[in-house]
Amino acid sequence: MGFYWIWLGVAAIFAIIEFCTITFFGLWMAIAALVPAIISYLFPHLSVVLQLLTWAISSLICAFIWVKWIRSKPVEYIDSSLLGAEGILADALQPGKMGILLLSRPIQGKQEWSCFSDDILDRQTRVIVTDVTDSSRVKVQASSLTKEGTK
C-alpha cells in the first residue's frame, strides 16, 4: 500500500512551517519527507517501518548538511565584516582587560562589541578592529587618525 501522498502531506506541512519561520530547518525537513514519498511511490508495498526509517535517515542527513555547510557560514561573515571597522571606546582600556567598542553602524545587528587591546587606550579613543577572536570579542588598536591627532 503506497503512502506517498501522506509523505507529500508531511513535506507540505514542513514547508508551511518554514514559511512561518526564518530558520530554514523546516525546508530541510520537507526535503527529507520527499525522500520516502518518492520511494513509497516507486515501491508501493514498502512497509511503514522502512518508510519511517528512510525518513529518519534522510532527516539526519539533511540536518547534518544544514548545520555543517549552511548554518555555520555566519562566523566567516562576522570576521570579514568586523575587520577594519572603526568605533569609539566606551571606557578606558587596559591590556588584559575587556572593554566595550561602540560602532558607528551596527554589524550583524550589534552596535556594541566586547573588545581588548595590547595598548593602554583612553575613553572615547577612536579605534579600529584588527582581529576577531570569536563571535563576540574583538581586538582593537588606536586608529591612524587618533595617532596623528596626538602628535
JSON list of C-alpha atoms in Angstrom, two decimals:
[
{"chain": "A", "resi": 1, "resn": "MET", "atom": "CA", "xyz": [0.00, 0.00, 0.00]},
{"chain": "A", "resi": 2, "resn": "GLY", "atom": "CA", "xyz": [1.58, 3.28, -1.10]},
{"chain": "A", "resi": 3, "resn": "PHE", "atom": "CA", "xyz": [1.67, 6.05, 1.44]},
{"chain": "A", "resi": 4, "resn": "TYR", "atom": "CA", "xyz": [3.38, 8.55, -0.83]},
{"chain": "A", "resi": 5, "resn": "TRP", "atom": "CA", "xyz": [0.51, 11.02, -0.53]},
{"chain": "A", "resi": 6, "resn": "ILE", "atom": "CA", "xyz": [0.94, 11.06, 3.27]},
{"chain": "A", "resi": 7, "resn": "TRP", "atom": "CA", "xyz": [4.64, 11.85, 2.87]},
{"chain": "A", "resi": 8, "resn": "LEU", "atom": "CA", "xyz": [3.76, 14.62, 0.42]},
{"chain": "A", "resi": 9, "resn": "GLY", "atom": "CA", "xyz": [1.43, 16.00, 3.08]},
{"chain": "A", "resi": 10, "resn": "VAL", "atom": "CA", "xyz": [4.21, 15.84, 5.70]},
{"chain": "A", "resi": 11, "resn": "ALA", "atom": "CA", "xyz": [6.52, 17.67, 3.27]},
{"chain": "A", "resi": 12, "resn": "ALA", "atom": "CA", "xyz": [3.82, 20.32, 2.70]},
{"chain": "A", "resi": 13, "resn": "ILE", "atom": "CA", "xyz": [3.33, 20.79, 6.45]},
{"chain": "A", "resi": 14, "resn": "PHE", "atom": "CA", "xyz": [7.07, 21.33, 6.97]},
{"chain": "A", "resi": 15, "resn": "ALA", "atom": "CA", "xyz": [7.10, 23.74, 4.02]},
{"chain": "A", "resi": 16, "resn": "ILE", "atom": "CA", "xyz": [4.24, 25.72, 5.62]},
{"chain": "A", "resi": 17, "resn": "ILE", "atom": "CA", "xyz": [6.13, 25.75, 8.93]},
{"chain": "A", "resi": 18, "resn": "GLU", "atom": "CA", "xyz": [9.16, 27.11, 7.07]},
{"chain": "A", "resi": 19, "resn": "PHE", "atom": "CA", "xyz": [7.09, 29.99, 5.69]},
{"chain": "A", "resi": 20, "resn": "CYS", "atom": "CA", "xyz": [6.32, 30.98, 9.31]},
{"chain": "A", "resi": 21, "resn": "THR", "atom": "CA", "xyz": [9.94, 30.82, 10.50]},
{"chain": "A", "resi": 22, "resn": "ILE", "atom": "CA", "xyz": [13.30, 32.09, 9.30]},
{"chain": "A", "resi": 23, "resn": "THR", "atom": "CA", "xyz": [15.50, 29.12, 10.23]},
{"chain": "A", "resi": 24, "resn": "PHE", "atom": "CA", "xyz": [15.35, 27.07, 7.00]},
{"chain": "A", "resi": 25, "resn": "PHE", "atom": "CA", "xyz": [15.16, 23.94, 9.17]},
{"chain": "A", "resi": 26, "resn": "GLY", "atom": "CA", "xyz": [11.57, 23.29, 8.06]},
{"chain": "A", "resi": 27, "resn": "LEU", "atom": "CA", "xyz": [12.73, 23.37, 4.45]},
{"chain": "A", "resi": 28, "resn": "TRP", "atom": "CA", "xyz": [15.30, 20.65, 5.11]},
{"chain": "A", "resi": 29, "resn": "MET", "atom": "CA", "xyz": [12.69, 18.51, 6.87]},
{"chain": "A", "resi": 30, "resn": "ALA", "atom": "CA", "xyz": [10.33, 19.00, 3.91]},
{"chain": "A", "resi": 31, "resn": "ILE", "atom": "CA", "xyz": [13.09, 17.81, 1.59]},
{"chain": "A", "resi": 32, "resn": "ALA", "atom": "CA", "xyz": [13.70, 14.84, 3.90]},
{"chain": "A", "resi": 33, "resn": "ALA", "atom": "CA", "xyz": [9.98, 13.93, 3.74]},
{"chain": "A", "resi": 34, "resn": "LEU", "atom": "CA", "xyz": [10.12, 13.90, -0.06]},
{"chain": "A", "resi": 35, "resn": "VAL", "atom": "CA", "xyz": [12.62, 11.01, 0.01]},
{"chain": "A", "resi": 36, "resn": "PRO", "atom": "CA", "xyz": [10.18, 8.43, 1.48]},
{"chain": "A", "resi": 37, "resn": "ALA", "atom": "CA", "xyz": [7.43, 9.91, -0.72]},
{"chain": "A", "resi": 38, "resn": "ILE", "atom": "CA", "xyz": [9.42, 9.08, -3.84]},
{"chain": "A", "resi": 39, "resn": "ILE", "atom": "CA", "xyz": [10.49, 5.67, -2.52]},
{"chain": "A", "resi": 40, "resn": "SER", "atom": "CA", "xyz": [6.96, 4.71, -1.48]},
{"chain": "A", "resi": 41, "resn": "TYR", "atom": "CA", "xyz": [5.65, 5.82, -4.89]},
{"chain": "A", "resi": 42, "resn": "LEU", "atom": "CA", "xyz": [8.22, 3.65, -6.68]},
{"chain": "A", "resi": 43, "resn": "PHE", "atom": "CA", "xyz": [7.80, 0.73, -4.25]},
{"chain": "A", "resi": 44, "resn": "PRO", "atom": "CA", "xyz": [4.15, 0.85, -3.05]},
{"chain": "A", "resi": 45, "resn": "HIS", "atom": "CA", "xyz": [4.45, -2.33, -0.94]},
{"chain": "A", "resi": 46, "resn": "LEU", "atom": "CA", "xyz": [7.30, -0.99, 1.18]},
{"chain": "A", "resi": 47, "resn": "SER", "atom": "CA", "xyz": [6.48, -1.37, 4.89]},
{"chain": "A", "resi": 48, "resn": "VAL", "atom": "CA", "xyz": [5.63, 1.64, 7.02]},
{"chain": "A", "resi": 49, "resn": "VAL", "atom": "CA", "xyz": [8.60, 0.87, 9.29]},
{"chain": "A", "resi": 50, "resn": "LEU", "atom": "CA", "xyz": [11.02, 1.09, 6.35]},
{"chain": "A", "resi": 51, "resn": "GLN", "atom": "CA", "xyz": [9.37, 4.33, 5.22]},
{"chain": "A", "resi": 52, "resn": "LEU", "atom": "CA", "xyz": [9.79, 5.82, 8.70]},
{"chain": "A", "resi": 53, "resn": "LEU", "atom": "CA", "xyz": [13.39, 4.60, 8.82]},
{"chain": "A", "resi": 54, "resn": "THR", "atom": "CA", "xyz": [14.02, 6.20, 5.42]},
{"chain": "A", "resi": 55, "resn": "TRP", "atom": "CA", "xyz": [12.57, 9.48, 6.65]},
{"chain": "A", "resi": 56, "resn": "ALA", "atom": "CA", "xyz": [14.60, 9.36, 9.87]},
{"chain": "A", "resi": 57, "resn": "ILE", "atom": "CA", "xyz": [17.84, 8.74, 7.98]},
{"chain": "A", "resi": 58, "resn": "SER", "atom": "CA", "xyz": [17.09, 11.41, 5.36]},
{"chain": "A", "resi": 59, "resn": "SER", "atom": "CA", "xyz": [16.18, 13.86, 8.18]},
{"chain": "A", "resi": 60, "resn": "LEU", "atom": "CA", "xyz": [19.51, 13.22, 9.89]},
{"chain": "A", "resi": 61, "resn": "ILE", "atom": "CA", "xyz": [21.40, 13.69, 6.62]},
{"chain": "A", "resi": 62, "resn": "CYS", "atom": "CA", "xyz": [19.51, 16.92, 5.88]},
{"chain": "A", "resi": 63, "resn": "ALA", "atom": "CA", "xyz": [20.08, 18.21, 9.42]},
{"chain": "A", "resi": 64, "resn": "PHE", "atom": "CA", "xyz": [23.79, 17.42, 9.13]},
{"chain": "A", "resi": 65, "resn": "ILE", "atom": "CA", "xyz": [24.01, 19.25, 5.80]},
{"chain": "A", "resi": 66, "resn": "TRP", "atom": "CA", "xyz": [22.12, 22.24, 7.25]},
{"chain": "A", "resi": 67, "resn": "VAL", "atom": "CA", "xyz": [24.33, 22.51, 10.34]},
{"chain": "A", "resi": 68, "resn": "LYS", "atom": "CA", "xyz": [27.67, 21.71, 8.70]},
{"chain": "A", "resi": 69, "resn": "TRP", "atom": "CA", "xyz": [27.55, 23.64, 5.43]},
{"chain": "A", "resi": 70, "resn": "ILE", "atom": "CA", "xyz": [24.67, 26.09, 5.53]},
{"chain": "A", "resi": 71, "resn": "ARG", "atom": "CA", "xyz": [24.27, 27.33, 9.10]},
{"chain": "A", "resi": 72, "resn": "SER", "atom": "CA", "xyz": [27.97, 27.66, 10.01]},
{"chain": "A", "resi": 73, "resn": "LYS", "atom": "CA", "xyz": [28.77, 30.37, 7.44]},
{"chain": "A", "resi": 74, "resn": "PRO", "atom": "CA", "xyz": [27.97, 33.48, 9.53]},
{"chain": "A", "resi": 75, "resn": "VAL", "atom": "CA", "xyz": [31.21, 33.21, 11.58]},
{"chain": "A", "resi": 76, "resn": "GLU", "atom": "CA", "xyz": [33.27, 33.91, 8.44]},
{"chain": "A", "resi": 77, "resn": "TYR", "atom": "CA", "xyz": [30.90, 36.74, 7.56]},
{"chain": "A", "resi": 78, "resn": "ILE", "atom": "CA", "xyz": [31.26, 38.29, 11.01]},
{"chain": "A", "resi": 79, "resn": "ASP", "atom": "CA", "xyz": [35.07, 38.08, 10.76]},
{"chain": "A", "resi": 80, "resn": "SER", "atom": "CA", "xyz": [35.21, 39.78, 7.36]},
{"chain": "A", "resi": 81, "resn": "SER", "atom": "CA", "xyz": [32.68, 42.48, 8.17]},
{"chain": "A", "resi": 82, "resn": "LEU", "atom": "CA", "xyz": [34.26, 43.44, 11.51]},
{"chain": "A", "resi": 83, "resn": "LEU", "atom": "CA", "xyz": [37.89, 43.59, 10.41]},
{"chain": "A", "resi": 84, "resn": "GLY", "atom": "CA", "xyz": [38.80, 47.21, 9.77]},
{"chain": "A", "resi": 85, "resn": "ALA", "atom": "CA", "xyz": [35.62, 48.56, 11.37]},
{"chain": "A", "resi": 86, "resn": "GLU", "atom": "CA", "xyz": [36.11, 51.79, 13.28]},
{"chain": "A", "resi": 87, "resn": "GLY", "atom": "CA", "xyz": [34.49, 52.77, 16.53]},
{"chain": "A", "resi": 88, "resn": "ILE", "atom": "CA", "xyz": [34.93, 54.55, 19.83]},
{"chain": "A", "resi": 89, "resn": "LEU", "atom": "CA", "xyz": [35.77, 53.04, 23.21]},
{"chain": "A", "resi": 90, "resn": "ALA", "atom": "CA", "xyz": [33.03, 53.44, 25.83]},
{"chain": "A", "resi": 91, "resn": "ASP", "atom": "CA", "xyz": [35.56, 53.12, 28.68]},
{"chain": "A", "resi": 92, "resn": "ALA", "atom": "CA", "xyz": [39.32, 53.31, 29.12]},
{"chain": "A", "resi": 93, "resn": "LEU", "atom": "CA", "xyz": [41.01, 50.07, 28.08]},
{"chain": "A", "resi": 94, "resn": "GLN", "atom": "CA", "xyz": [43.94, 48.41, 29.86]},
{"chain": "A", "resi": 95, "resn": "PRO", "atom": "CA", "xyz": [45.96, 45.47, 28.45]},
{"chain": "A", "resi": 96, "resn": "GLY", "atom": "CA", "xyz": [44.40, 42.19, 29.55]},
{"chain": "A", "resi": 97, "resn": "LYS", "atom": "CA", "xyz": [41.07, 43.83, 30.43]},
{"chain": "A", "resi": 98, "resn": "MET", "atom": "CA", "xyz": [37.84, 43.79, 28.45]},
{"chain": "A", "resi": 99, "resn": "GLY", "atom": "CA", "xyz": [36.11, 46.94, 27.27]},
{"chain": "A", "resi": 100, "resn": "ILE", "atom": "CA", "xyz": [33.20, 48.00, 25.08]},
{"chain": "A", "resi": 101, "resn": "LEU", "atom": "CA", "xyz": [33.60, 49.11, 21.48]},
{"chain": "A", "resi": 102, "resn": "LEU", "atom": "CA", "xyz": [30.82, 51.34, 20.13]},
{"chain": "A", "resi": 103, "resn": "LEU", "atom": "CA", "xyz": [30.48, 51.13, 16.36]},
{"chain": "A", "resi": 104, "resn": "SER", "atom": "CA", "xyz": [29.01, 53.96, 14.30]},
{"chain": "A", "resi": 105, "resn": "ARG", "atom": "CA", "xyz": [26.96, 51.44, 12.32]},
{"chain": "A", "resi": 106, "resn": "PRO", "atom": "CA", "xyz": [25.72, 48.05, 13.52]},
{"chain": "A", "resi": 107, "resn": "ILE", "atom": "CA", "xyz": [27.41, 44.90, 12.23]},
{"chain": "A", "resi": 108, "resn": "GLN", "atom": "CA", "xyz": [25.39, 41.71, 12.47]},
{"chain": "A", "resi": 109, "resn": "GLY", "atom": "CA", "xyz": [22.75, 43.71, 14.35]},
{"chain": "A", "resi": 110, "resn": "LYS", "atom": "CA", "xyz": [25.13, 44.70, 17.15]},
{"chain": "A", "resi": 111, "resn": "GLN", "atom": "CA", "xyz": [26.50, 48.16, 17.77]},
{"chain": "A", "resi": 112, "resn": "GLU", "atom": "CA", "xyz": [28.37, 47.26, 20.99]},
{"chain": "A", "resi": 113, "resn": "TRP", "atom": "CA", "xyz": [31.14, 44.65, 20.95]},
{"chain": "A", "resi": 114, "resn": "SER", "atom": "CA", "xyz": [33.38, 43.35, 23.73]},
{"chain": "A", "resi": 115, "resn": "CYS", "atom": "CA", "xyz": [36.95, 44.33, 22.94]},
{"chain": "A", "resi": 116, "resn": "PHE", "atom": "CA", "xyz": [40.50, 44.15, 24.24]},
{"chain": "A", "resi": 117, "resn": "SER", "atom": "CA", "xyz": [43.84, 45.69, 23.30]},
{"chain": "A", "resi": 118, "resn": "ASP", "atom": "CA", "xyz": [47.55, 45.28, 23.89]},
{"chain": "A", "resi": 119, "resn": "ASP", "atom": "CA", "xyz": [47.84, 49.05, 24.43]},
{"chain": "A", "resi": 120, "resn": "ILE", "atom": "CA", "xyz": [46.52, 51.44, 27.08]},
{"chain": "A", "resi": 121, "resn": "LEU", "atom": "CA", "xyz": [43.69, 53.38, 25.44]},
{"chain": "A", "resi": 122, "resn": "ASP", "atom": "CA", "xyz": [41.68, 56.26, 26.89]},
{"chain": "A", "resi": 123, "resn": "ARG", "atom": "CA", "xyz": [37.91, 56.54, 26.97]},
{"chain": "A", "resi": 124, "resn": "GLN", "atom": "CA", "xyz": [36.40, 57.74, 23.66]},
{"chain": "A", "resi": 125, "resn": "THR", "atom": "CA", "xyz": [39.55, 56.85, 21.72]},
{"chain": "A", "resi": 126, "resn": "ARG", "atom": "CA", "xyz": [38.81, 56.14, 18.07]},
{"chain": "A", "resi": 127, "resn": "VAL", "atom": "CA", "xyz": [39.93, 52.56, 17.42]},
{"chain": "A", "resi": 128, "resn": "ILE", "atom": "CA", "xyz": [39.98, 50.08, 14.56]},
{"chain": "A", "resi": 129, "resn": "VAL", "atom": "CA", "xyz": [39.25, 46.34, 14.77]},
{"chain": "A", "resi": 130, "resn": "THR", "atom": "CA", "xyz": [42.38, 44.33, 13.96]},
{"chain": "A", "resi": 131, "resn": "ASP", "atom": "CA", "xyz": [41.30, 40.79, 14.89]},
{"chain": "A", "resi": 132, "resn": "VAL", "atom": "CA", "xyz": [38.18, 38.79, 15.74]},
{"chain": "A", "resi": 133, "resn": "THR", "atom": "CA", "xyz": [38.89, 36.13, 18.38]},
{"chain": "A", "resi": 134, "resn": "ASP", "atom": "CA", "xyz": [35.40, 34.65, 18.45]},
{"chain": "A", "resi": 135, "resn": "SER", "atom": "CA", "xyz": [31.90, 35.75, 17.56]},
{"chain": "A", "resi": 136, "resn": "SER", "atom": "CA", "xyz": [31.67, 38.25, 20.42]},
{"chain": "A", "resi": 137, "resn": "ARG", "atom": "CA", "xyz": [35.22, 39.54, 21.20]},
{"chain": "A", "resi": 138, "resn": "VAL", "atom": "CA", "xyz": [37.40, 41.74, 19.03]},
{"chain": "A", "resi": 139, "resn": "LYS", "atom": "CA", "xyz": [40.93, 43.09, 19.30]},
{"chain": "A", "resi": 140, "resn": "VAL", "atom": "CA", "xyz": [41.35, 46.82, 18.70]},
{"chain": "A", "resi": 141, "resn": "GLN", "atom": "CA", "xyz": [44.11, 49.36, 18.33]},
{"chain": "A", "resi": 142, "resn": "ALA", "atom": "CA", "xyz": [44.10, 53.13, 18.08]},
{"chain": "A", "resi": 143, "resn": "SER", "atom": "CA", "xyz": [43.21, 54.24, 14.56]},
{"chain": "A", "resi": 144, "resn": "SER", "atom": "CA", "xyz": [45.69, 56.25, 12.49]},
{"chain": "A", "resi": 145, "resn": "LEU", "atom": "CA", "xyz": [43.51, 59.37, 12.84]},
{"chain": "A", "resi": 146, "resn": "THR", "atom": "CA", "xyz": [43.83, 59.22, 16.63]},
{"chain": "A", "resi": 147, "resn": "LYS", "atom": "CA", "xyz": [47.58, 58.63, 16.47]},
{"chain": "A", "resi": 148, "resn": "GLU", "atom": "CA", "xyz": [48.09, 61.57, 14.11]},
{"chain": "A", "resi": 149, "resn": "GLY", "atom": "CA", "xyz": [45.91, 63.81, 16.29]},
{"chain": "A", "resi": 150, "resn": "THR", "atom": "CA", "xyz": [48.08, 63.18, 19.37]},
{"chain": "A", "resi": 151, "resn": "LYS", "atom": "CA", "xyz": [51.41, 64.11, 17.70]}
]
